[in-house]
């Protein structure tokens, strides 16, 4: 239980990968810190997303912290791509090992925070009506933590159970013998569908838009393999940190046009056999920039779907048409194979839209589907959602939601002008969701820690991004994106999944390595672009 109106150096909001590491670093600086977390315990994404099949799509060996050598040595991942319970155990272990829980208030949400210029502090109000006063606030609230609610007519009438993958219950959910509908075929749907298919009596997959998915080729990690992977772990991590997407994948050395059709097929086939999110994207330099090159990869992926799915009418419905990679590419364990099962039916709700939920199931325009359980795998108000749902008032009482009404504006994805002493971890305008998030999170936390240390060493207690620096950064991020195919897709990267959300391509596309250099350069120039004082 928190004390009312406590005075702190820093309030951190969120206790996932970001908040836990931020707390650890700030504590070492000797700062007074309180973390506020809505959930009952640590874990963030891995606390909430407990749906069957949930696991990472970045290899476990890379999807973990690097900041402590002993932690690295003592944790042994069991699979190439760890499942949710194992990642959650890892984060619980981190919380125990570094004794983090004593500075975390669980079951508490931050509802508003207001800058008080006279005090040079943020007044942070929680849903338990307590207020904290802090010189700095760090938003470790997550890019994929604000779930998109199913706003479907009649849902409250439904006599069965319904779940959102991003708010999966903690009790066991037994789907054995049930008639189940999964709505949504993004990464969450694609992970859960093959698992649900095994248990359910009948599974209906309600698809509006198909997605590309690469095979994970998941497997247990043998001891000899683990020894080999960990022998040069530090070197491997440095490669990740300087890479484009935070993983140790060799950058392609030539364009699609420079390869013969046979060489293209061979390169893609090698990627497919290796599996994982970059199976095809790491093939050629122009994958994300040339429509013709991208189409070659699309054709390869569609041919794979057609070769797996026996019913070619179903395969046709499962073949996406957008530029591959411009919506988050999924990875799966037996997703397309699931459609060969007798108890799985793909229902195209693009041509026959979902009208309402009834007491017994789902009413489409031309068909009623009776089910016992509905699973909504419909995603998140990504990147900005967790920030804009907090009432954040900066200098002069101005609201962040007003400032971002036409899209988020930040400097480095770390701060936004008019909101001094407020930091974001992997905010809009940083590589964030286009990278191995843990690599990006560590970089952001380290940068913020160094910055706060610098301020303290110099007797400074106010830092604010300048409007000029922010404008230039926003333009830089937009120009980088405009050189790629990314902005064209109706993805959550541009906010297209949330009705009314302004369309802005939010992540920084030029990669972790380049971003790191740019952020380091800002710090080396005395935090150029920030107003200190
Ligand atoms: P989160 O883990 O989202 O934690 C944010 C925390 O803030 C949450 O616990 C939330 O409850 C809390 N919070 C938010 N708002 C408030 C508030 N107002 N008051 C109090 N608390 C609040 N990324 C990868 O790089 N590789 C992967 O393989 C990968 N797999 C993923 C799988 C799934 C199912 C999902 C949904 C995402 C995945 N991601 C992956 C992205 C993932 O979100 C990040 O890797 C990482 O876990 C983010 O950590 P975080 O601490 O920044 O945010
Ligand atoms: O969400 P999504 P997600 N009626 O937005 C459909 C990470 N992640 O939770 O495209 C009917 O991608 C929507 O259809 P459409 C990863 O970064 C990683 O799956 O809007 N359908 C789409 O099919 C990922 O990208 C893993 O036409 C509706 C789906 O729901 C991000 O989280 C696992 C609808 C939503 O797809 C989000 O993934 C899970 C409606 N009203 C998540 N609204 C890994 O594998 C939406 N849809 C590591």
Coordinates of C-alpha atoms and ligand atoms in Angstrom, one line a residue:
X1 CA 0.0 0.0 0.0
X2 CA 1.4 3.4 -0.9
X3 CA 1.7 6.4 1.4
X4 CA -0.5 9.3 0.4
X5 CA 1.3 12.2 -1.4
X6 CA 4.8 10.8 -1.3
X7 CA 7.6 12.9 -2.7
X8 CA 9.9 10.9 -5.0
X9 CA 12.6 11.4 -7.5
X10 CA 11.0 9.1 -10.1
X11 CA 7.7 7.4 -10.7
X12 CA 7.9 4.6 -13.2
X13 CA 4.6 3.4 -14.7
X14 CA 4.6 -0.3 -15.7
X15 CA 6.5 -3.4 -14.5
X16 CA 7.2 -5.3 -17.7
X17 CA 10.6 -5.6 -19.2
X18 CA 10.9 -1.8 -19.3
X19 CA 9.8 -0.9 -15.9
X20 CA 11.7 -3.6 -14.1
X21 CA 15.0 -2.7 -15.7
X22 CA 14.3 1.1 -15.2
X23 CA 13.7 0.5 -11.5
X24 CA 16.9 -1.5 -11.2
X25 CA 19.0 1.2 -12.8
X26 CA 17.5 4.1 -11.0
X27 CA 17.9 2.4 -7.6
X28 CA 21.6 2.0 -8.4
X29 CA 21.8 5.8 -8.9
X30 CA 20.5 6.2 -5.4
X31 CA 17.2 7.7 -6.5
X32 CA 13.9 7.3 -4.7
X33 CA 11.6 5.4 -7.1
X34 CA 8.1 4.0 -7.0
X35 CA 6.8 1.8 -9.8
X36 CA 3.0 1.7 -10.4
X37 CA 1.6 -1.4 -12.1
X38 CA -2.0 -2.2 -12.9
X39 CA -1.5 -5.9 -12.8
X40 CA -1.2 -8.1 -9.7
X41 CA 2.4 -8.9 -10.5
X42 CA 5.3 -8.2 -12.7
X43 CA 5.6 -9.3 -16.4
X44 CA 3.7 -6.8 -18.5
X45 CA 2.9 -8.4 -21.9
X46 CA 3.8 -11.8 -20.4
X47 CA 1.5 -11.3 -17.4
X48 CA -1.5 -10.4 -19.5
X49 CA -1.2 -12.6 -22.7
X50 CA -1.7 -16.1 -21.3
X51 CA -3.7 -17.4 -24.3
X52 CA -2.9 -20.9 -25.5
X53 CA 0.1 -20.8 -27.9
X54 CA 1.5 -17.4 -26.6
X55 CA 5.2 -17.3 -27.1
X56 CA 7.9 -15.0 -28.4
X57 CA 8.8 -14.6 -32.0
X58 CA 12.4 -13.4 -31.3
X59 CA 14.6 -16.3 -30.3
X60 CA 14.7 -16.7 -26.5
X61 CA 18.5 -16.4 -26.5
X62 CA 18.1 -12.9 -27.7
X63 CA 14.7 -12.0 -26.1
X64 CA 16.1 -11.4 -22.7
X65 CA 18.1 -8.9 -20.7
X66 CA 21.9 -8.5 -21.1
X67 CA 22.6 -6.1 -18.2
X68 CA 23.8 -8.7 -15.7
X69 CA 26.3 -11.4 -16.6
X70 CA 25.3 -13.7 -13.8
X71 CA 21.6 -13.4 -14.8
X72 CA 22.7 -14.3 -18.3
X73 CA 24.6 -17.3 -17.2
X74 CA 22.1 -18.7 -14.8
X75 CA 19.0 -18.6 -17.0
X76 CA 18.6 -21.5 -19.3
X77 CA 15.9 -21.2 -22.0
X78 CA 14.3 -24.5 -22.8
X79 CA 13.1 -23.7 -26.3
X80 CA 14.1 -21.8 -29.4
X81 CA 11.0 -19.6 -28.9
X82 CA 10.0 -19.6 -25.2
X83 CA 6.3 -20.0 -24.3
X84 CA 4.6 -17.3 -22.2
X85 CA 4.9 -19.2 -18.8
X86 CA 8.6 -19.5 -19.2
X87 CA 9.1 -15.8 -20.1
X88 CA 6.8 -14.8 -17.2
X89 CA 8.9 -17.0 -14.9
X90 CA 12.0 -15.3 -16.2
X91 CA 10.7 -11.9 -15.3
X92 CA 9.5 -13.1 -11.9
X93 CA 13.0 -14.4 -11.4
X94 CA 14.5 -11.0 -12.3
X95 CA 12.1 -9.3 -9.8
X96 CA 13.2 -11.7 -7.1
X97 CA 16.8 -11.7 -7.9
X98 CA 17.1 -7.9 -7.8
X99 CA 14.5 -7.6 -5.0
X100 CA 12.4 -5.3 -7.2
X101 CA 8.9 -6.0 -5.9
X102 CA 9.3 -3.9 -2.7
X103 CA 9.2 -0.7 -4.8
X104 CA 6.3 -1.7 -7.0
X105 CA 2.7 -0.9 -6.2
X106 CA 0.5 -3.6 -7.8
X107 CA -3.2 -3.5 -8.6
X108 CA -2.8 0.2 -9.1
X109 CA -3.3 2.3 -12.3
X110 CA -2.1 5.8 -13.0
X111 CA -5.1 7.8 -14.2
X112 CA -3.5 11.2 -14.6
X113 CA -0.3 13.1 -14.2
X114 CA 0.0 16.9 -14.2
X115 CA 3.2 19.0 -14.5
X116 CA 3.5 21.6 -11.7
X117 CA 6.0 24.2 -13.0
X118 CA 6.3 25.9 -9.6
X119 CA 7.4 22.6 -7.9
X120 CA 9.2 21.3 -11.0
X121 CA 7.4 18.1 -10.4
X122 CA 4.7 15.8 -11.7
X123 CA 1.6 15.1 -9.6
X124 CA 0.7 11.5 -10.4
X125 CA -2.8 10.4 -9.5
X126 CA -3.7 6.7 -9.2
X127 CA -7.0 5.0 -9.2
X128 CA -6.8 4.4 -5.5
X129 CA -7.0 8.2 -5.2
X130 CA -3.4 8.6 -3.9
X131 CA -1.1 11.2 -5.4
X132 CA 2.6 10.9 -5.8
X133 CA 4.8 13.9 -6.4
X134 CA 7.9 13.1 -8.5
X135 CA 10.6 15.1 -10.3
X136 CA 10.5 12.7 -13.2
X137 CA 8.0 10.3 -14.6
X138 CA 9.0 7.4 -16.8
X139 CA 6.3 5.8 -18.9
X140 CA 7.1 2.1 -19.2
X141 CA 3.5 1.5 -20.2
X142 CA 4.2 -0.7 -23.2
X143 CA 3.5 -0.5 -26.9
X144 CA 1.1 -3.4 -27.0
X145 CA -0.6 -3.2 -23.6
X146 CA -3.8 -1.2 -24.3
X147 CA -6.2 -3.8 -25.6
X148 CA -8.6 -3.1 -28.4
X149 CA -12.0 -3.8 -26.8
X150 CA -14.5 -5.9 -28.8
X151 CA -17.2 -3.4 -29.5
X152 CA -19.7 -5.7 -31.1
X153 CA -23.4 -5.3 -30.8
X154 CA -25.0 -7.8 -28.4
X155 CA -21.9 -9.1 -26.7
X156 CA -23.5 -8.7 -23.3
X157 CA -26.3 -11.0 -24.4
X158 CA -23.9 -13.9 -25.2
X159 CA -24.7 -16.9 -23.0
X160 CA -21.3 -18.5 -23.4
X161 CA -17.8 -17.2 -22.4
X162 CA -15.7 -14.7 -24.2
X163 CA -12.1 -13.7 -23.9
X164 CA -9.6 -11.2 -25.3
X165 CA -6.2 -12.8 -25.9
X166 CA -4.5 -9.8 -24.3
X167 CA -6.6 -10.2 -21.1
X168 CA -6.6 -14.0 -20.8
X169 CA -7.8 -15.2 -17.4
X170 CA -5.5 -16.7 -14.8
X171 CA -7.7 -19.6 -14.2
X172 CA -7.5 -22.6 -16.5
X173 CA -9.8 -22.3 -19.6
X174 CA -10.9 -25.7 -20.7
X175 CA -12.0 -25.7 -24.4
X176 CA -12.3 -29.5 -24.6
X177 CA -15.4 -30.4 -26.5
X178 CA -16.4 -26.8 -27.1
X179 CA -17.5 -25.0 -30.2
X180 CA -15.2 -22.0 -30.3
X181 CA -14.9 -19.0 -32.6
X182 CA -11.6 -17.0 -32.9
X183 CA -12.0 -13.5 -34.3
X184 CA -8.8 -12.1 -35.8
X185 CA -5.8 -13.5 -37.6
X186 CA -2.9 -11.4 -36.5
X187 CA 0.0 -12.8 -34.5
X188 CA -2.2 -13.6 -31.5
X189 CA -4.8 -15.4 -33.6
X190 CA -2.2 -17.2 -35.6
X191 CA -0.5 -18.5 -32.4
X192 CA -3.7 -19.5 -30.7
X193 CA -5.7 -21.1 -33.5
X194 CA -3.6 -24.3 -33.9
X195 CA -3.7 -24.8 -30.1
X196 CA -7.4 -24.2 -29.7
X197 CA -8.0 -26.5 -32.7
X198 CA -6.5 -29.4 -30.8
X199 CA -8.9 -29.0 -27.9
X200 CA -12.1 -27.7 -29.3
X201 CA -14.8 -29.8 -30.8
X202 CA -15.3 -27.3 -33.6
X203 CA -13.3 -24.2 -34.3
X204 CA -14.5 -21.3 -36.5
X205 CA -11.8 -18.8 -37.5
X206 CA -13.4 -15.5 -38.4
X207 CA -10.9 -13.8 -40.7
X208 CA -11.3 -10.3 -42.1
X209 CA -7.8 -9.9 -43.5
X210 CA -5.2 -12.7 -44.0
X211 CA -1.6 -12.4 -42.8
X212 CA 1.7 -13.7 -43.8
X213 CA 3.2 -16.1 -41.4
X214 CA 6.6 -17.8 -41.3
X215 CA 7.2 -21.2 -39.7
X216 CA 8.9 -20.9 -36.3
X217 CA 10.5 -24.3 -36.5
X218 CA 10.4 -24.2 -32.7
X219 CA 12.3 -26.9 -30.8
X220 CA 13.8 -27.7 -27.5
X221 CA 17.3 -26.4 -27.1
X222 CA 19.8 -29.2 -26.6
X223 CA 22.6 -28.8 -24.0
X224 CA 25.3 -28.8 -26.6
X225 CA 23.4 -26.3 -28.7
X226 CA 22.9 -24.1 -25.6
X227 CA 26.6 -24.3 -24.8
X228 CA 27.4 -23.2 -28.3
X229 CA 24.9 -20.3 -28.2
X230 CA 26.0 -19.0 -24.9
X231 CA 29.8 -19.4 -25.5
X232 CA 29.9 -16.1 -27.4
X233 CA 26.8 -14.6 -26.0
X234 CA 28.2 -11.1 -25.3
X235 CA 29.5 -10.9 -28.9
X236 CA 26.1 -12.1 -30.2
X237 CA 24.4 -9.4 -28.2
X238 CA 26.7 -6.6 -29.5
X239 CA 25.8 -7.8 -33.0
X240 CA 22.1 -7.4 -32.0
X241 CA 22.6 -4.0 -30.6
X242 CA 24.2 -2.7 -33.7
X243 CA 21.9 -4.5 -36.1
X244 CA 18.8 -3.3 -37.8
X245 CA 16.2 -5.3 -36.0
X246 CA 18.0 -6.3 -32.8
X247 CA 18.7 -9.9 -33.9
X248 CA 21.9 -11.5 -35.2
X249 CA 20.8 -12.0 -38.8
X250 CA 23.2 -11.2 -41.5
X251 CA 22.2 -8.2 -43.6
X252 CA 21.5 -9.1 -47.2
X253 CA 24.2 -8.1 -49.6
X254 CA 22.3 -7.8 -52.9
X255 CA 19.0 -6.8 -54.4
X256 CA 16.3 -9.1 -55.8
X257 CA 17.1 -7.7 -59.2
X258 CA 20.7 -8.9 -59.0
X259 CA 19.6 -12.5 -58.4
X260 CA 18.3 -15.0 -61.0
X261 CA 14.8 -16.5 -60.3
X262 CA 16.5 -19.7 -59.2
X263 CA 18.8 -17.8 -56.8
X264 CA 15.8 -15.9 -55.3
X265 CA 13.9 -19.1 -54.8
X266 CA 16.9 -20.8 -53.2
X267 CA 17.5 -17.8 -50.9
X268 CA 13.9 -17.7 -49.8
X269 CA 13.8 -21.5 -49.4
X270 CA 16.8 -21.3 -47.1
X271 CA 15.1 -18.6 -45.1
X272 CA 11.9 -20.6 -44.9
X273 CA 13.8 -23.7 -43.6
X274 CA 15.6 -21.5 -41.0
X275 CA 12.2 -20.0 -40.1
X276 CA 11.4 -17.1 -37.9
X277 CA 10.2 -13.5 -38.5
X278 CA 13.1 -12.6 -40.8
X279 CA 12.9 -15.8 -42.9
X280 CA 12.2 -13.9 -46.1
X281 CA 12.9 -10.2 -45.2
X282 CA 16.6 -10.9 -44.7
X283 CA 16.9 -12.3 -48.2
X284 CA 17.5 -9.2 -50.3
X285 CA 18.2 -5.5 -49.7
X286 CA 15.1 -4.2 -51.5
X287 CA 12.5 -6.3 -49.7
X288 CA 11.1 -3.2 -47.9
X289 CA 11.7 -0.7 -50.5
X290 CA 10.7 -2.1 -54.0
X291 CA 7.2 -3.2 -54.9
X292 CA 8.6 -5.6 -57.5
X293 CA 11.1 -7.1 -55.1
X294 CA 8.5 -7.4 -52.4
X295 CA 6.1 -9.1 -54.8
X296 CA 8.6 -11.8 -55.5
X297 CA 8.7 -12.6 -51.7
X298 CA 4.9 -12.3 -51.5
X299 CA 4.5 -14.9 -54.3
X300 CA 6.9 -17.2 -52.5
X301 CA 4.9 -17.0 -49.3
X302 CA 1.6 -17.4 -51.1
X303 CA 2.9 -20.5 -52.9
X304 CA 3.9 -21.9 -49.5
X305 CA 0.4 -21.4 -48.2
X306 CA -1.1 -23.1 -51.2
X307 CA 1.3 -26.0 -50.8
X308 CA 0.3 -26.6 -47.2
X309 CA -3.5 -26.0 -47.2
X310 CA -5.2 -28.9 -49.1
X311 CA -8.4 -27.1 -49.9
X312 CA -7.4 -24.6 -52.5
X313 CA -10.5 -22.4 -51.9
X314 CA -9.5 -22.1 -48.3
X315 CA -5.9 -21.5 -49.4
X316 CA -7.0 -18.7 -51.6
X317 CA -8.8 -17.0 -48.7
X318 CA -5.6 -17.4 -46.6
X319 CA -3.4 -15.7 -49.2
X320 CA -2.6 -12.1 -48.2
X321 CA -2.3 -9.3 -50.8
X322 CA -0.5 -6.5 -48.9
X323 CA 3.2 -5.9 -49.2
X324 CA 4.8 -8.6 -47.1
X325 CA 6.5 -7.3 -43.9
X326 CA 4.6 -4.0 -43.9
X327 CA 2.2 -5.5 -41.3
X328 CA 4.0 -7.4 -38.6
X329 CA 4.9 -10.7 -40.1
X330 CA 3.6 -13.6 -37.9
X331 CA 5.5 -16.7 -36.9
X332 CA 3.6 -19.9 -36.3
X333 CA 3.6 -23.5 -35.2
X334 CA 1.3 -25.3 -37.5
X335 CA -1.0 -22.4 -38.4
X336 CA -1.8 -23.2 -42.0
X337 CA -1.7 -26.9 -41.3
X338 CA -4.6 -26.4 -38.8
X339 CA -6.9 -25.7 -41.8
X340 CA -6.4 -29.3 -42.9
X341 CA -8.2 -30.5 -39.8
X342 CA -11.9 -31.6 -40.1
X343 CA -12.8 -29.5 -37.0
X344 CA -11.5 -26.2 -38.3
X345 CA -13.5 -23.9 -40.6
X346 CA -12.2 -20.6 -42.0
X347 CA -15.1 -18.1 -42.2
X348 CA -14.5 -15.1 -44.4
X349 CA -16.0 -12.1 -42.6
X350 CA -14.8 -9.7 -45.3
X351 CA -17.4 -10.9 -47.7
X352 CA -20.0 -11.9 -45.0
X353 CA -19.5 -9.4 -42.2
X354 CA -20.1 -10.0 -38.5
X355 CA -23.3 -8.2 -37.7
X356 CA -23.9 -8.9 -34.0
X357 CA -23.5 -11.4 -31.2
X358 CA -26.6 -13.3 -30.1
X359 CA -27.2 -15.3 -27.0
X360 CA -26.1 -18.5 -28.8
X361 CA -23.3 -17.2 -31.0
X362 CA -22.3 -15.0 -33.9
X363 CA -24.7 -13.5 -36.4
X364 CA -23.0 -12.9 -39.8
X365 CA -24.9 -11.1 -42.6
X366 CA -25.9 -14.4 -44.2
X367 CA -25.3 -17.0 -41.5
X368 CA -25.6 -17.7 -37.8
X369 CA -22.7 -19.6 -36.1
X370 CA -23.6 -21.1 -32.7
X371 CA -20.6 -21.3 -30.3
X372 CA -19.9 -21.9 -26.6
X373 CA -16.8 -19.6 -26.5
X374 CA -15.6 -16.6 -28.5
X375 CA -11.9 -15.6 -28.4
X376 CA -11.2 -12.1 -29.6
X377 CA -7.7 -11.9 -31.0
X378 CA -8.3 -8.3 -32.2
X379 CA -5.1 -6.6 -31.0
X380 CA -4.2 -3.4 -29.4
X381 CA -4.4 0.4 -29.5
X382 CA -0.7 0.1 -30.3
X383 CA 2.2 2.4 -29.4
X384 CA 0.2 5.4 -28.2
X385 CA -2.8 3.8 -26.6
X386 CA -1.3 3.2 -23.1
X387 CA -0.1 6.8 -23.0
X388 CA -3.2 8.6 -24.3
X389 CA -5.5 6.7 -21.9
X390 CA -3.7 8.5 -19.1
X391 CA -4.7 12.1 -18.7
X392 CA -1.2 13.7 -19.1
X393 CA -1.1 17.5 -18.7
X394 CA 2.2 19.3 -19.4
X395 CA 3.3 22.9 -19.3
X396 CA 0.3 25.2 -19.0
X397 CA -2.1 22.3 -18.3
X398 CA -2.0 21.3 -22.0
X399 CA -3.2 17.7 -22.7
X400 CA -1.0 15.2 -24.4
X401 CA -4.0 13.9 -26.3
X402 CA -4.5 17.4 -27.8
X403 CA -0.9 17.7 -28.7
X404 CA -1.0 14.3 -30.5
X405 CA -4.5 14.8 -32.0
X406 CA -2.9 14.5 -35.5
X407 CA -0.4 11.9 -34.6
X408 CA 2.3 11.5 -31.9
X409 CA 5.3 13.9 -31.9
X410 CA 8.4 13.1 -30.0
X411 CA 12.1 13.7 -30.0
X412 CA 13.9 10.4 -30.2
X413 CA 10.7 8.6 -29.1
X414 CA 11.9 9.5 -25.6
X415 CA 10.3 12.9 -24.8
X416 CA 7.7 15.2 -26.2
X417 CA 8.0 19.0 -26.1
X418 CA 5.9 20.7 -23.5
X419 CA 6.1 17.8 -21.2
X420 CA 9.3 18.3 -19.2
X421 CA 10.9 15.5 -17.2
X422 CA 8.5 13.0 -18.7
X423 CA 10.3 10.1 -20.5
X424 CA 8.9 7.3 -22.6
X425 CA 10.5 3.9 -23.1
X426 CA 10.4 2.9 -26.7
X427 CA 7.9 5.6 -27.5
X428 CA 6.6 6.6 -31.0
X429 CA 9.6 7.7 -33.2
X430 CA 11.9 5.0 -31.8
X431 CA 12.7 1.6 -33.4
X432 CA 10.4 -0.1 -30.7
X433 CA 8.1 -2.6 -32.3
X434 CA 10.3 -3.0 -35.4
X435 CA 13.0 -4.4 -33.3
X436 CA 13.8 -7.0 -30.7
X437 CA 12.1 -5.1 -28.0
X438 CA 14.4 -6.1 -25.1
X439 CA 17.4 -4.8 -27.0
X440 CA 15.6 -1.5 -27.6
X441 CA 14.3 -1.3 -24.0
X442 CA 17.7 -1.8 -22.5
X443 CA 19.1 1.0 -24.8
X444 CA 16.3 3.4 -23.8
X445 CA 16.6 2.6 -20.1
X446 CA 20.4 3.1 -20.2
X447 CA 20.0 6.3 -22.1
X448 CA 17.5 7.7 -19.6
X449 CA 19.6 6.6 -16.7
X450 CA 22.7 8.3 -18.1
X451 CA 20.7 11.4 -18.7
X452 CA 19.3 11.6 -15.2
X453 CA 22.7 11.0 -13.8
X454 CA 24.1 13.8 -16.0
X455 CA 21.4 16.1 -14.7
X456 CA 22.0 15.3 -11.1
X457 CA 25.8 15.6 -11.5
X458 CA 25.2 19.1 -12.9
X459 CA 22.6 20.2 -10.4
X460 CA 19.9 20.3 -13.0
X461 CA 16.3 19.2 -12.4
X462 CA 14.5 20.0 -15.6
X463 CA 14.8 18.6 -19.1
X464 CA 12.5 19.2 -22.0
X465 CA 12.7 18.4 -25.7
X466 CA 12.7 21.6 -27.8
X467 CA 10.1 22.1 -30.4
X468 CA 12.7 22.5 -33.1
X469 CA 14.5 19.3 -32.2
X470 CA 11.1 17.5 -32.1
X471 CA 10.0 18.9 -35.5
X472 CA 13.3 17.8 -37.1
X473 CA 13.0 14.3 -35.5
X474 CA 9.4 13.9 -36.6
X475 CA 10.4 14.8 -40.1
X476 CA 13.4 12.5 -40.0
X477 CA 11.3 9.6 -38.9
X478 CA 8.7 10.3 -41.6
X479 CA 11.3 10.7 -44.3
X480 CA 12.9 7.4 -43.4
X481 CA 9.5 5.6 -43.5
X482 CA 8.6 7.3 -46.8
X483 CA 11.5 5.5 -48.5
X484 CA 9.9 2.2 -47.6
X485 CA 6.7 0.4 -48.4
X486 CA 5.7 0.4 -44.7
X487 CA 3.3 3.4 -44.6
X488 CA 1.2 1.9 -47.4
X489 CA -0.3 -1.0 -45.3
X490 CA -3.4 -0.6 -43.1
X491 CA -1.4 -1.7 -40.1
X492 CA -1.4 -0.9 -36.4
X493 CA 2.0 0.7 -37.2
X494 CA 0.0 3.6 -38.7
X495 CA -3.0 3.3 -36.3
X496 CA -5.3 1.9 -39.0
X497 CA -6.7 -0.7 -36.7
X498 CA -8.3 1.8 -34.4
X499 CA -11.3 3.8 -35.9
X500 CA -10.6 7.5 -35.8
X501 CA -6.9 7.2 -34.9
X502 CA -4.8 9.6 -37.0
X503 CA -2.8 7.8 -39.7
X504 CA 0.9 8.3 -38.9
X505 CA 3.6 5.8 -39.4
X506 CA 4.9 5.7 -35.8
X507 CA 8.1 3.6 -35.5
X508 CA 11.7 4.6 -36.6
X509 CA 12.5 2.3 -39.5
X510 CA 16.3 2.8 -39.9
X511 CA 17.2 0.2 -37.2
X512 CA 18.5 -0.3 -33.7
X513 CA 22.2 0.4 -34.6
X514 CA 21.6 3.6 -36.4
X515 CA 19.1 4.8 -33.8
X516 CA 21.6 4.0 -31.1
X517 CA 24.3 6.1 -32.8
X518 CA 21.9 9.0 -33.2
X519 CA 20.8 8.9 -29.5
X520 CA 24.4 8.6 -28.3
X521 CA 25.4 11.5 -30.4
X522 CA 22.6 13.6 -28.8
X523 CA 23.9 12.7 -25.4
X524 CA 27.6 13.3 -26.4
X525 CA 26.6 16.8 -27.5
X526 CA 25.3 17.7 -24.0
X527 CA 21.8 16.4 -24.8
X528 CA 21.5 18.6 -27.9
X529 CA 17.9 19.4 -28.7
X530 CA 16.9 19.3 -25.1
X531 CA 16.5 22.4 -22.9
X532 CA 18.2 21.8 -19.6
X533 CA 17.9 24.0 -16.5
Ligands
LIG1 P1 4.7 -4.2 -21.3 O1 5.2 -5.5 -21.2 O2 3.4 -4.0 -22.1 O3 4.4 -3.6 -19.8 C1 3.7 -2.4 -19.6 C2 3.1 -2.5 -18.2 O4 2.5 -1.2 -17.9 C3 1.9 -3.5 -18.2 O5 2.1 -4.4 -17.2 C4 0.7 -2.6 -17.9 O6 -0.2 -3.3 -17.0 C5 1.3 -1.4 -17.2 N1 0.6 -0.2 -17.4 C6 0.2 0.4 -18.6 N2 -0.5 1.5 -18.3 C7 -0.6 1.6 -17.0 C8 -1.2 2.6 -16.1 N3 -1.8 3.6 -16.6 N4 -1.0 2.4 -14.8 C9 -0.4 1.3 -14.3 N5 0.2 0.4 -15.0 C10 0.1 0.5 -16.4 N6 8.4 -8.2 -28.7 C11 9.5 -8.7 -29.1 O7 10.5 -8.0 -29.3 N7 9.6 -10.1 -29.3 C12 8.6 -10.9 -29.1 O8 8.7 -12.1 -29.4 C13 7.4 -10.3 -28.7 N8 6.3 -11.1 -28.5 C14 5.1 -10.5 -28.1 C15 4.0 -11.4 -27.9 C16 2.8 -10.8 -27.5 C17 1.6 -11.7 -27.2 C18 2.7 -9.4 -27.4 C19 1.4 -8.8 -27.0 C20 3.8 -8.6 -27.6 C21 5.0 -9.2 -27.9 N9 6.1 -8.4 -28.0 C22 7.3 -8.9 -28.5 C23 6.1 -7.0 -27.7 C24 6.2 -6.9 -26.1 O9 5.2 -6.0 -25.7 C25 7.6 -6.3 -25.7 O10 8.6 -7.3 -26.2 C26 7.9 -6.2 -24.2 O11 7.3 -7.2 -23.4 C27 7.3 -4.8 -23.8 O12 7.7 -4.6 -22.4 P2 7.3 -3.2 -21.7 O13 7.7 -3.4 -20.3 O14 7.8 -2.1 -22.5 O15 5.7 -3.2 -21.9
LIG2 O1 -3.3 -8.0 -33.2 P1 -3.3 -7.5 -34.7 P2 -2.5 -9.2 -32.5 N1 -13.7 -7.5 -36.4 O2 -3.8 -6.1 -34.7 C1 -8.7 -8.5 -36.6 C2 2.6 -8.7 -31.1 N2 2.3 -10.1 -30.9 O3 -2.9 -9.2 -31.1 O4 -6.5 -6.9 -40.2 C3 -13.1 -8.5 -37.0 O5 -2.1 -7.8 -35.4 C4 -7.8 -7.9 -37.6 O6 -8.3 -7.9 -38.9 P3 -7.9 -6.6 -39.9 C5 3.0 -8.4 -32.6 O7 3.8 -7.3 -32.6 C6 3.4 -10.9 -31.1 O8 -2.7 -10.4 -33.3 O9 -8.1 -5.4 -39.1 N3 -11.7 -8.6 -37.0 C7 -6.6 -8.8 -37.4 O10 -6.7 -10.0 -38.1 C8 1.6 -8.2 -33.2 O11 1.7 -7.6 -34.5 C9 3.2 -12.3 -31.0 O12 -8.9 -6.8 -41.0 C10 -11.0 -7.7 -36.3 C11 -6.6 -9.1 -35.9 O13 -8.0 -9.0 -35.5 C12 0.9 -7.4 -32.2 O14 1.3 -8.0 -30.9 C13 2.0 -12.8 -30.6 C14 -11.6 -6.6 -35.7 C15 -5.8 -8.3 -35.0 O15 -4.4 -8.4 -35.4 C16 -0.6 -7.4 -32.3 O16 -1.0 -8.7 -32.6 C17 0.9 -11.9 -30.4 C18 -13.0 -6.5 -35.8 N4 -13.7 -5.5 -35.2 C19 1.1 -10.5 -30.5 N5 -10.7 -5.8 -35.2 C20 4.3 -13.2 -31.3 O17 4.1 -14.1 -32.1 C21 -9.5 -6.4 -35.4 N6 -9.7 -7.6 -36.1 C22 5.5 -13.0 -30.7

